[in-house]
XYZ file of C-alpha atoms in Angstrom:
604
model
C 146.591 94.280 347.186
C 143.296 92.757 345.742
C 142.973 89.605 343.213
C 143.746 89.913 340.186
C 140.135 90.391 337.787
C 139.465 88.075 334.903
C 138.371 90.023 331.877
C 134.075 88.280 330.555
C 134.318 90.399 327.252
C 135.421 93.238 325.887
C 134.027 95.289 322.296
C 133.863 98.497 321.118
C 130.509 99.962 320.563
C 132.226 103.400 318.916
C 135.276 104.107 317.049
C 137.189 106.213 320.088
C 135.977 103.911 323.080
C 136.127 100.295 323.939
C 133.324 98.695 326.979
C 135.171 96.180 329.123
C 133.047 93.207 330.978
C 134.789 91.678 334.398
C 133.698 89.726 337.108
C 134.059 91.595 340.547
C 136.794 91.274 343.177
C 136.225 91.021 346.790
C 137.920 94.029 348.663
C 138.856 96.260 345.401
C 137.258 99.633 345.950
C 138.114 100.863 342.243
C 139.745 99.326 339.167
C 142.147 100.520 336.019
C 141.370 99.657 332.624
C 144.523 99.847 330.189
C 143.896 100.174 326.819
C 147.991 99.608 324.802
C 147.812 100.159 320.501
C 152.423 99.288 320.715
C 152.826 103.275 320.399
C 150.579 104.700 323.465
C 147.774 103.358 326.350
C 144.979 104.694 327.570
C 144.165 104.097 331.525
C 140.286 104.952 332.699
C 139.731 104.815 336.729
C 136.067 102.805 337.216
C 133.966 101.740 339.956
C 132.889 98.713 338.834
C 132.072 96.587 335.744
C 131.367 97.586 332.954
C 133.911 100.124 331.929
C 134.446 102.180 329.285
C 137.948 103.381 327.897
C 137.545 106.955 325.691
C 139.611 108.758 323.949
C 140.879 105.964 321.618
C 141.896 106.152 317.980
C 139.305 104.618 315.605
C 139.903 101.538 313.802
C 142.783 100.805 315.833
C 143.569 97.453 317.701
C 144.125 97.465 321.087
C 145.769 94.904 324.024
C 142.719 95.614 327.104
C 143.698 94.886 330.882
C 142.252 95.354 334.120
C 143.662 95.839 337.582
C 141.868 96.128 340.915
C 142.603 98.627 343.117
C 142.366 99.304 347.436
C 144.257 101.213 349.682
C 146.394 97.969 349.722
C 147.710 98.982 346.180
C 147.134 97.833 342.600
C 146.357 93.963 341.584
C 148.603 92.175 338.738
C 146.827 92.826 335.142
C 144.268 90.910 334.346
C 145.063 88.271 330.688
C 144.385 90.957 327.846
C 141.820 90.862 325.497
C 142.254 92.194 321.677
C 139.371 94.765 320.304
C 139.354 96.732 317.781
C 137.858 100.284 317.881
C 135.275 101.285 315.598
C 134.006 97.455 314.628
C 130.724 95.779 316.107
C 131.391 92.418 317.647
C 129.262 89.758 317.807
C 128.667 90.088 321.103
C 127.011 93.692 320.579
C 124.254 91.980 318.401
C 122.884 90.267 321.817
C 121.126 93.308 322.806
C 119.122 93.830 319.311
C 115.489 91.223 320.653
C 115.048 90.674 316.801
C 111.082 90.043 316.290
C 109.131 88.844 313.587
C 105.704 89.496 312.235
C 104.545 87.272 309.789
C 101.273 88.687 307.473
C 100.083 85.249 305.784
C 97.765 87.166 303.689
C 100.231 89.015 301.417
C 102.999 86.383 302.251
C 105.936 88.935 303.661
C 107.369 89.246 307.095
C 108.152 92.381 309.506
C 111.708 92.049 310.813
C 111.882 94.066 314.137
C 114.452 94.596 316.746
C 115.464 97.373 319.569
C 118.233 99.858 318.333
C 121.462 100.187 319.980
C 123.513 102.663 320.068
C 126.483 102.945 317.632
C 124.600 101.260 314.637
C 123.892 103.583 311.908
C 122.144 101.325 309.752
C 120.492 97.551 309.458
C 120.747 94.755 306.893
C 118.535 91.968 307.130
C 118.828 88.635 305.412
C 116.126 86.180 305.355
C 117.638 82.859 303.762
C 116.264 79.420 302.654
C 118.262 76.947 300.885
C 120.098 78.840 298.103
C 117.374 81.758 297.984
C 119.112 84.808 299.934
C 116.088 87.624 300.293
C 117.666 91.105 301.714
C 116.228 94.209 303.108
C 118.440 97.346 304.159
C 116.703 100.113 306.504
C 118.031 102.435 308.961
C 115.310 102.065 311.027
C 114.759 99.485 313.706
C 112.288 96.964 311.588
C 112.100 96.069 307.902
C 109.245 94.345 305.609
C 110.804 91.126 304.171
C 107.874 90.607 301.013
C 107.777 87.897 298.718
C 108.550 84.989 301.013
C 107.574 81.746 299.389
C 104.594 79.880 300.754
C 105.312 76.623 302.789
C 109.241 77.496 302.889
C 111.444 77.683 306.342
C 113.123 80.822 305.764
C 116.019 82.102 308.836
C 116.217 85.399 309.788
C 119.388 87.370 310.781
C 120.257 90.982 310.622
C 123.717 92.594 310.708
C 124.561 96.010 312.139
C 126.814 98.650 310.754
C 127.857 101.945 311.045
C 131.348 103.974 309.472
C 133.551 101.585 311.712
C 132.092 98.183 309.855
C 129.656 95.857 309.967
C 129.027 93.899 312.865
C 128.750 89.614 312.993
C 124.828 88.322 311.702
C 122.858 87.846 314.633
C 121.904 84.067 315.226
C 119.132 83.422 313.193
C 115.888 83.207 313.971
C 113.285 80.180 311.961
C 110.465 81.782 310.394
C 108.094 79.385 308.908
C 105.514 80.909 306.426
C 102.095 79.671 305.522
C 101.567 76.260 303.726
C 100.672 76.477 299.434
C 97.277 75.748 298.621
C 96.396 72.182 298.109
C 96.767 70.701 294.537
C 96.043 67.288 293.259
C 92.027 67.865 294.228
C 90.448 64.777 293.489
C 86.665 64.968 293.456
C 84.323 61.173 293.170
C 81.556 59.229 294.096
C 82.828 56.778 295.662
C 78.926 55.811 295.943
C 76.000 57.567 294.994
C 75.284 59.964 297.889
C 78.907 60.033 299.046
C 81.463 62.934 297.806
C 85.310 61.962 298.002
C 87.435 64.854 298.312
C 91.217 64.041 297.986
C 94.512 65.630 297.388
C 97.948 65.843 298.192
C 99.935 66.373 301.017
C 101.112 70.055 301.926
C 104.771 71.004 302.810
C 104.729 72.327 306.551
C 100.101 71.702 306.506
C 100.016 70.677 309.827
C 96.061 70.173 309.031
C 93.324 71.110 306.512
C 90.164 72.050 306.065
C 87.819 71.988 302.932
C 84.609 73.735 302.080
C 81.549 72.216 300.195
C 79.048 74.784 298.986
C 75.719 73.642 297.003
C 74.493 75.857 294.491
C 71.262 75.874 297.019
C 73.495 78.361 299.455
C 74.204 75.493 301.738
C 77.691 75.083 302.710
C 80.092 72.243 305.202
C 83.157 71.868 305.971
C 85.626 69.058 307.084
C 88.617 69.902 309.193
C 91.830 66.588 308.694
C 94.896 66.068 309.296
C 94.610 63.516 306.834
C 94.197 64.210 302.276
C 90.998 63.356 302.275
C 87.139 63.789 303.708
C 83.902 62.221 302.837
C 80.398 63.875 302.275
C 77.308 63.631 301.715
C 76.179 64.980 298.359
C 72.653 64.418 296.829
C 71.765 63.794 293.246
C 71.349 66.567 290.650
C 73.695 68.942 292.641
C 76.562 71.291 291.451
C 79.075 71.442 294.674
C 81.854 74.327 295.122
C 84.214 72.797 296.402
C 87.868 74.489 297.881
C 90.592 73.195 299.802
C 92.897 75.228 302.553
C 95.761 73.771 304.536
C 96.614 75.391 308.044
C 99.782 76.110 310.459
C 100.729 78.352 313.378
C 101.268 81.032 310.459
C 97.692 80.896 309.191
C 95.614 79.336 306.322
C 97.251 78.950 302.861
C 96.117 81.516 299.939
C 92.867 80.336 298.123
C 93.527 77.941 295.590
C 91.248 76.668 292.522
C 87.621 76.277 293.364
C 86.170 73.397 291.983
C 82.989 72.592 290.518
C 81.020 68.829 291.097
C 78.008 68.150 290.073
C 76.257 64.874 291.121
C 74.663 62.646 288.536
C 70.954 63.647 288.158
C 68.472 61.664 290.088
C 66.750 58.978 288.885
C 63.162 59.878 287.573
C 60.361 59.268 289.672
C 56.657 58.079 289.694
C 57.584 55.984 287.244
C 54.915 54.521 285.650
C 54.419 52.004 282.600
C 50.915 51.314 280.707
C 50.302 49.302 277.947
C 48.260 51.222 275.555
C 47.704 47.791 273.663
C 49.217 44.519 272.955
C 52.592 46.009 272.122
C 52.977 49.090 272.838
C 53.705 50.352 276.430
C 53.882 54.164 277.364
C 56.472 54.928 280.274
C 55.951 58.324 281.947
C 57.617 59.156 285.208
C 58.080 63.143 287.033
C 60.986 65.619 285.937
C 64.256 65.303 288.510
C 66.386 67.692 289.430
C 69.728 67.636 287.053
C 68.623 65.991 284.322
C 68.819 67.620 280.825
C 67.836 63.989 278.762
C 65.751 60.636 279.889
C 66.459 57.541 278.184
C 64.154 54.813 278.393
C 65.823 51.195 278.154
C 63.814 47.852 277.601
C 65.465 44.885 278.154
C 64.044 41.523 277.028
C 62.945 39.030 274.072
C 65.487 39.430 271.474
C 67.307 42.633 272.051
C 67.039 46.062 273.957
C 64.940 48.911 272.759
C 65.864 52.398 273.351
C 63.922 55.723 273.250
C 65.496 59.343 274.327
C 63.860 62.388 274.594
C 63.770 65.736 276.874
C 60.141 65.022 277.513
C 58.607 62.842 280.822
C 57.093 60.388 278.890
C 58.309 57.693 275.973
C 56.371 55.251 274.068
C 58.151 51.886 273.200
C 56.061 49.916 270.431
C 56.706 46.724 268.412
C 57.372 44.575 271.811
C 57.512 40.922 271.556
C 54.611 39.601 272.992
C 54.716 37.289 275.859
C 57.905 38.391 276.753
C 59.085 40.269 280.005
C 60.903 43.727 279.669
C 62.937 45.408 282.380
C 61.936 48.674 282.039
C 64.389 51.569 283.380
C 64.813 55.235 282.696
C 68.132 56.539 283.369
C 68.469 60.647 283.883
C 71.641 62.015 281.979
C 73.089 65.528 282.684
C 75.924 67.229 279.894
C 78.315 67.862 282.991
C 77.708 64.078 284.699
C 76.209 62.214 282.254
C 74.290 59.157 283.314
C 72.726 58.010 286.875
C 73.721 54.182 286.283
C 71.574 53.105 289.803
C 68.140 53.805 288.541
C 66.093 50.587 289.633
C 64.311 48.868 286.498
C 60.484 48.033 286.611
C 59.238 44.393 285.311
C 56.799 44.988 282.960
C 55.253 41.220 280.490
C 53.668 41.758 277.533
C 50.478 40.308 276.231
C 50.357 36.821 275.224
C 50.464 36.144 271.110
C 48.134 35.594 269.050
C 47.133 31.935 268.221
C 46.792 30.571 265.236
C 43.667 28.413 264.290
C 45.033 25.444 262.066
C 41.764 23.397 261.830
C 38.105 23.583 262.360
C 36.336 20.312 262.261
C 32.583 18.938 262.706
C 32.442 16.729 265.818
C 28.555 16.037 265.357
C 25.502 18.321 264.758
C 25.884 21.373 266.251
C 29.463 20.598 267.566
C 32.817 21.984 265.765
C 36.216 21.535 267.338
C 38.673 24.448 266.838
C 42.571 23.640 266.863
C 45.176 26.412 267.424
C 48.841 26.525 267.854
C 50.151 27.600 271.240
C 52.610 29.784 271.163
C 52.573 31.147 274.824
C 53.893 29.448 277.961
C 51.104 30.000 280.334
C 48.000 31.390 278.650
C 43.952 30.636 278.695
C 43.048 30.781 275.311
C 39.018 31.605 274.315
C 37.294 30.815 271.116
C 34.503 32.893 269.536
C 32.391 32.014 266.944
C 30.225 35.337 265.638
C 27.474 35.171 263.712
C 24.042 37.069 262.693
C 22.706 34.116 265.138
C 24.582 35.655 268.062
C 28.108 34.747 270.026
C 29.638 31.589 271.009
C 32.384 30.683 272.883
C 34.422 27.718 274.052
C 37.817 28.332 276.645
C 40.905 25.971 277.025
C 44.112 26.117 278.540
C 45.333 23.721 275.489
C 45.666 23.812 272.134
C 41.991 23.210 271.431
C 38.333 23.602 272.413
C 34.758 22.716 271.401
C 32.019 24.884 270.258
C 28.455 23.312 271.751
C 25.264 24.085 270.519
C 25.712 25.904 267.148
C 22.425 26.590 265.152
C 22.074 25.061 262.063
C 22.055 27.103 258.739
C 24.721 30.030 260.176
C 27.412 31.916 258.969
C 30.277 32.521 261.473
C 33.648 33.982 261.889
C 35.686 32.115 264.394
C 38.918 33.878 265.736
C 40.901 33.039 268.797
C 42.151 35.158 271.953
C 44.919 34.491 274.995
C 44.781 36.106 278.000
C 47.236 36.300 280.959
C 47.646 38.147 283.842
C 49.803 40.474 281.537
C 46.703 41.124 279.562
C 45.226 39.920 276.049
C 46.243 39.233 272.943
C 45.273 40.400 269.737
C 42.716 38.370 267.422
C 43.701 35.332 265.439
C 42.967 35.883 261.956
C 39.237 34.722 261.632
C 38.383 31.560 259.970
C 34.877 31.048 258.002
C 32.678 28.561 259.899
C 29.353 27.410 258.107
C 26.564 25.393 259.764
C 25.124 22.574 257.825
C 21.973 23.885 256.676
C 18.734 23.221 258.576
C 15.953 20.573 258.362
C 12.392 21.515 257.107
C 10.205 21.896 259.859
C 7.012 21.289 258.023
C 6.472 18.611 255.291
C 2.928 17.893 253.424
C 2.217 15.029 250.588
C -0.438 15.508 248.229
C -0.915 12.945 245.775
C -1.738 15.041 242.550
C -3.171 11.796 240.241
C -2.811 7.950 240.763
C 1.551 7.877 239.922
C 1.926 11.367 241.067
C 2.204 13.464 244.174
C 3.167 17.063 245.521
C 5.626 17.611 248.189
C 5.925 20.457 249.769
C 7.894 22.053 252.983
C 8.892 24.808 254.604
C 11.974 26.438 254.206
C 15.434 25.128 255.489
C 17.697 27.709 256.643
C 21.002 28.159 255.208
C 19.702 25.785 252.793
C 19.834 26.023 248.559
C 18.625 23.141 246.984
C 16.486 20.152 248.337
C 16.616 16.486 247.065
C 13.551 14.603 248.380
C 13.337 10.924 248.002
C 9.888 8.741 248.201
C 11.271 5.017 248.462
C 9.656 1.496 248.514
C 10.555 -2.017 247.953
C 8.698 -1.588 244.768
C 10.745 1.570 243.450
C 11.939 4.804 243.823
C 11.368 8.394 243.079
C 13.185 11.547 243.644
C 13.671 15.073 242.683
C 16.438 18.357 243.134
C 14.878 21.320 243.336
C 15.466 25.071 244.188
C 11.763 25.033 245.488
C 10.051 24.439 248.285
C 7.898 22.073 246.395
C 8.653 19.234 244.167
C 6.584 16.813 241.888
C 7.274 13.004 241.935
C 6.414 10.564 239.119
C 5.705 6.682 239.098
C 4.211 6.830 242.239
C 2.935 3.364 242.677
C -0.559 3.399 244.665
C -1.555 1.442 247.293
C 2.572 1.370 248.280
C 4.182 2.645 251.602
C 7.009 4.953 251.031
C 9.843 6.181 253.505
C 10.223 9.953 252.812
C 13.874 11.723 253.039
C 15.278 14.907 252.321
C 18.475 16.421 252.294
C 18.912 20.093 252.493
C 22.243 21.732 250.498
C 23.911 25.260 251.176
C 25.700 26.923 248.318
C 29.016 25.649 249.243
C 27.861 22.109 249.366
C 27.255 21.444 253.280
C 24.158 18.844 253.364
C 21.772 17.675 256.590
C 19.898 14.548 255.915
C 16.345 14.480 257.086
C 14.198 11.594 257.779
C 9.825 12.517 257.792
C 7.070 9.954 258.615
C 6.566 7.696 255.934
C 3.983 8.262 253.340
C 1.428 6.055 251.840
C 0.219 6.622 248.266
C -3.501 6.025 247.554
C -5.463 2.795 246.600
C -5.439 2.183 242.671
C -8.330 3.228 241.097
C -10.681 0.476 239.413
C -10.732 -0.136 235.824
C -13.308 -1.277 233.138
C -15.955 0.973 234.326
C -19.209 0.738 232.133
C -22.240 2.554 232.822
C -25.715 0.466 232.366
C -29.249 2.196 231.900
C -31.526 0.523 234.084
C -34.725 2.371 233.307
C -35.758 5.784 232.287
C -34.320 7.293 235.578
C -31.780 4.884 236.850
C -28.157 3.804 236.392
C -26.002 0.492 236.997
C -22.190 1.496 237.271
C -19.841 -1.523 236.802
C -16.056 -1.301 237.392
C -13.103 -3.650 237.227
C -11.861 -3.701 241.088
C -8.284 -3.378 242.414
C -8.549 -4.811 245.218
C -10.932 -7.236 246.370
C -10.858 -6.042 250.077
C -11.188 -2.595 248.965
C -14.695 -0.675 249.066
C -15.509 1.905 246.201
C -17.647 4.616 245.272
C -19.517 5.916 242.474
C -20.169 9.878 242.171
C -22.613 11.320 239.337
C -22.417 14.918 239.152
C -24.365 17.025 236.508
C -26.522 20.298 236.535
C -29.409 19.162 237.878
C -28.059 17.393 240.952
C -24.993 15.452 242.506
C -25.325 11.315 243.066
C -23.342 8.869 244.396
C -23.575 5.065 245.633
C -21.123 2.556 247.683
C -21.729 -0.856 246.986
C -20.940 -3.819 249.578
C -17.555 -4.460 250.107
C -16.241 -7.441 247.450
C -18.858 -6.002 245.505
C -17.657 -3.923 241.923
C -20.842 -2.451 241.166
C -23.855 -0.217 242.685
C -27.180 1.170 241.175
C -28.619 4.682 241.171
C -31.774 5.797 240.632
C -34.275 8.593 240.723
C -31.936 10.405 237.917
C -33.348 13.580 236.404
C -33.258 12.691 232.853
C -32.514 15.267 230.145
C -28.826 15.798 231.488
C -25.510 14.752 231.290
C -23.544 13.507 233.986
C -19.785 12.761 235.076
C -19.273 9.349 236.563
C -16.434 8.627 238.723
C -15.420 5.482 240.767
C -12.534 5.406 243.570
C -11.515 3.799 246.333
C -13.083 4.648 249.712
C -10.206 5.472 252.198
C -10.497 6.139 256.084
C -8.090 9.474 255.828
C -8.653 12.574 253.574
C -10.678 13.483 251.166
C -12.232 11.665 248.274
C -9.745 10.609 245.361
C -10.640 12.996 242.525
C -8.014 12.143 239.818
C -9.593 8.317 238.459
C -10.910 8.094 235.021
C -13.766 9.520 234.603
C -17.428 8.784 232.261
C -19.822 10.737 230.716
C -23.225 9.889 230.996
C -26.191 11.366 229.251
């Protein structure tokens, strides 16, 4: 007889008929499966494994055996097994293949598997954690939906027909799709450079993130890490979304986010002093910016100035003072771009202020200003009807050369830099002392009196002239341009002056040749009638050294004699008579004319 079999497994895939697994025997031709419920058996005659015993009643347990069989006679019964009729063991489930389909866009899963006979309907349960999802289909697949994104669900399904249900299948891992980033973090980290950060993703095994400019252009950045970098440029709105990946796909679409980049900083920036103070700052419109605000740093403070325009005027600077001039672009959804550069910019030096004017000699006044600037060239003018004048020092004071005489000025003061020029000093009043007559003439009217006369002074008033001798002086204060002198001593040399006065009192001193008044006239002249046509004059001399003359003038004719000198008397003759005559005796002098003011006789 053959070996006795050894029974693999045994189950029962209908309610009348359990399928018995062996392993073969050498030499057995056939072999007898026994099927005992305690009240009957069953035997079935097969060829080989597997073998089915029919004809059983459902639901009942049974004690299986198997024999070999050859024409030597019947083996020893194999150790039974126990099966039930009309259940499905867990050994049926093997044949089932279970399958998954996974759709990451709606986030559900397709549960297939091949059918087998016996099983009248499925149930599939697709666990994770304490969440139990279930789907029941008699079919041979069934759509798992709402599945959880980045969860680890496990799949098993469970057959069953009238008999029962049979064991869960082992279960199968089905990992969905990871959630959508959260935590986005958008900064510059540095102007230029976009930091994109956020957290880590439950089953991400790497991500990518898309940057779209509102120009249409659009990167992306593919991690494994929570963050990328990227270049951004100024005055840009970025759109900006974040997707984590895994062998089940890419995660569902998450919040897009908005950037925008702090506007650029303005350009062509230009700064002009319109005048000592006042600077106008104009620069070209940048992309992003909705407001400009001009900052001056420097002197005492900071000066601000915003505006939507291109262009801001700053006023009331300090002069000679340097400003740091910078416009910064500001945007509602940014605010401001903090790395604009700044542009040095000095003001004009200050004004001086003259303290003192001063004459340093005819023609020559010294102006005196306080400096009030660190490095400035400071020029004086002095403006007049008589033209310009100026004087330059790098001090605190300068000298005007050359001024005419007799001029009204103003003088004001000026610094200049290389940042420019100041305004004015207030102007000071500068008068000239009046000039000197150019012309003089002396006339001596009668023996103790003479004329002086001149030509006119400019910038002068009054005059005082002053005729002066060891033996006296005379003087006179006129408005004129002429002036009479008494007590004029004759035969006396005189030094002549004159000073020349403005209205406000300014004098010039003037010095003329010196003058000498005429020789005295004689006195005691008597008249002697020498015959019926002639005439002895006789006269009381002066001066002994002096030479005279005698002049007759009448109708009928003009005489004269000069006598010797040291003589004091001289005839004439040939006399028409029958007329009467004036007699007069001077001095005879080697310059000008003939002295006509001496007493004077009548002579008939």
């Amino acid at each position: 007889a053959p070996d006795t079999p050894v029974i693999d497994q045994a189950y029962s895939k209908l309610s009348n008929s359990i399928t018995v697994e062996w392993r073969a025997v050498p030499g057995a031709t056939n072999y007898m499966l026994t099927a005992e419920d305690g009240d009957s058996f069953v035997e079935t005659m097969v060829k080989n494994s597997p073998g089915t015993v029919t004809g059983l009643k459902p639901a009942t347990l049974y004690r299986i055996t198997v024999r070999s069989v050859n024409s030597g006679g019947k083996s020893q019964p194999s150790p039974f097994r126990k099966v039930k009729t009309g259940g499905l063991s867990k050994s049926y489930f093997k044949f089932l293949d279970v399958k998954l389909a996974f759709n990451s866009g709606a986030l559900r899963a397709v549960v297939s598997w091949m059918p087998t006979e016996g099983a009248l309907t499925y149930s599939v349960t697709v666990s994770s954690g304490l969440l139990k999802l279930r789907c029941n289909t008699s079919s041979a697949s069934c759509m798992v939906p709402s599945l959880q994104c980045s969860s680890e669900y496990y799949v098993s399904v469970t057959a069953h027909n009238d008999a029962g249900s049979s064991e869960p299948s082992e279960a199968v891992s089905l990992k969905t799709i990871p959630c959508a980033p959260v935590n986005i973090s958008i900064e510059e980290d540095e102007p230029g450079h976009l930091l994109v950060s956020w957290s880590s993703v439950s089953l991400g095994h790497y991500y990518v993130v898309f940057v779209k400019s509102d120009d249409g252009l659009e990167v992306h950045c593919n991690t494994s890490s929570t963050q990328c970098h990227f270049q951004s440029d100024c005055g840009y709105t970025y759109f900006i979304s974040v997707f984590a990946y895994n062998k089940a796909g890419q995660s569902p679409l998450g919040d897009v986010f908005n950037y925008t980049t702090a506007p650029c900083c303005p350009s062509d920036f230009r700064a002009v002093f319109t005048s000592s103070d006042t600077v106008r700052v104009t620069w070209a419109a940048v992309r992003g910016a909705d407001l400009y605000e001009t900052r001056a740093a420097g002197g005492s403070g900071v000066m601000l100035c915003r505006d939507t325009a291109t262009a801001c005027t700053l006023s009331a600077l300090q002069c000679s003072t340097p400003y740091n001039i910078t416009v910064y672009s500001f945007s509602e959804a940014r605010g401001s771009n903090t790395s604009c550069a700044p542009q040095y910019v000095a003001t004009a030096p200050c004004s001086p202020e003259i303290k003192n004017i001063s004459k340093e000699g005819l023609s020559v006044i010294s102006v005196q200003w306080q400096p009030n600037n660190e490095e400035a060239t400071y020029v004086v003018t002095a403006r007049g009807e008589a033209g310009l004048w100026h004087c330059t020092s790098t001090r605190n004071s300068c000298t005007l050369m050359d001024l005419p005489c007799g001029s009204d000025f103003s003088v004001s003061a000026i610094a200049r830099s290389p940042a420019g020029q100041s305004l004015p000093s207030y102007s000071v009043p500068l008068e000239t002392a009046p000039c000197c007559p150019n012309d003089m003439i002396l006339t001596q009217v009668t023996q103790s009196v003479t004329n002086i006369s001149w030509s006119v002074g400019r910038g002068a008033q009054t005059y005082v002239t002053t005729l002066e001798s060891p033996k006296g002086q005379a003087k006179c204060h006129t408005l004129q341009t002429y002036c009479l002198l008494g007590c004029i001593t004759c035969g006396t040399n005189y030094t002549v002056s004159l000073r020349a006065i403005s209205e406000t009192g300014l004098t010039s001193s003037c010095t003329y040749q010196g003058y000498s008044s005429s020789a005295c006239c004689p006195s005691g002249v008597k008249l002697y009638r020498l015959s019926n046509n002639g005439i002895r004059v006789f006269w009381r001399a002066s001066d002994e050294t002096m030479s005279y003359n005698a002049d007759l003038h009448g109708s009928k004719g003009n005489f004269s004699c000069t006598p010797s000198s040291g003589l004091s008397h001289c005839d004439i003759t040939k006399i028409p008579c029958g007329d009467v005559y004036t007699v007069l005796v001077a001095p005879v002098t080697n310059k000008g004319p003939k002295l006509t003011f001496c007493p004077k006789k009548i002579y008939s």
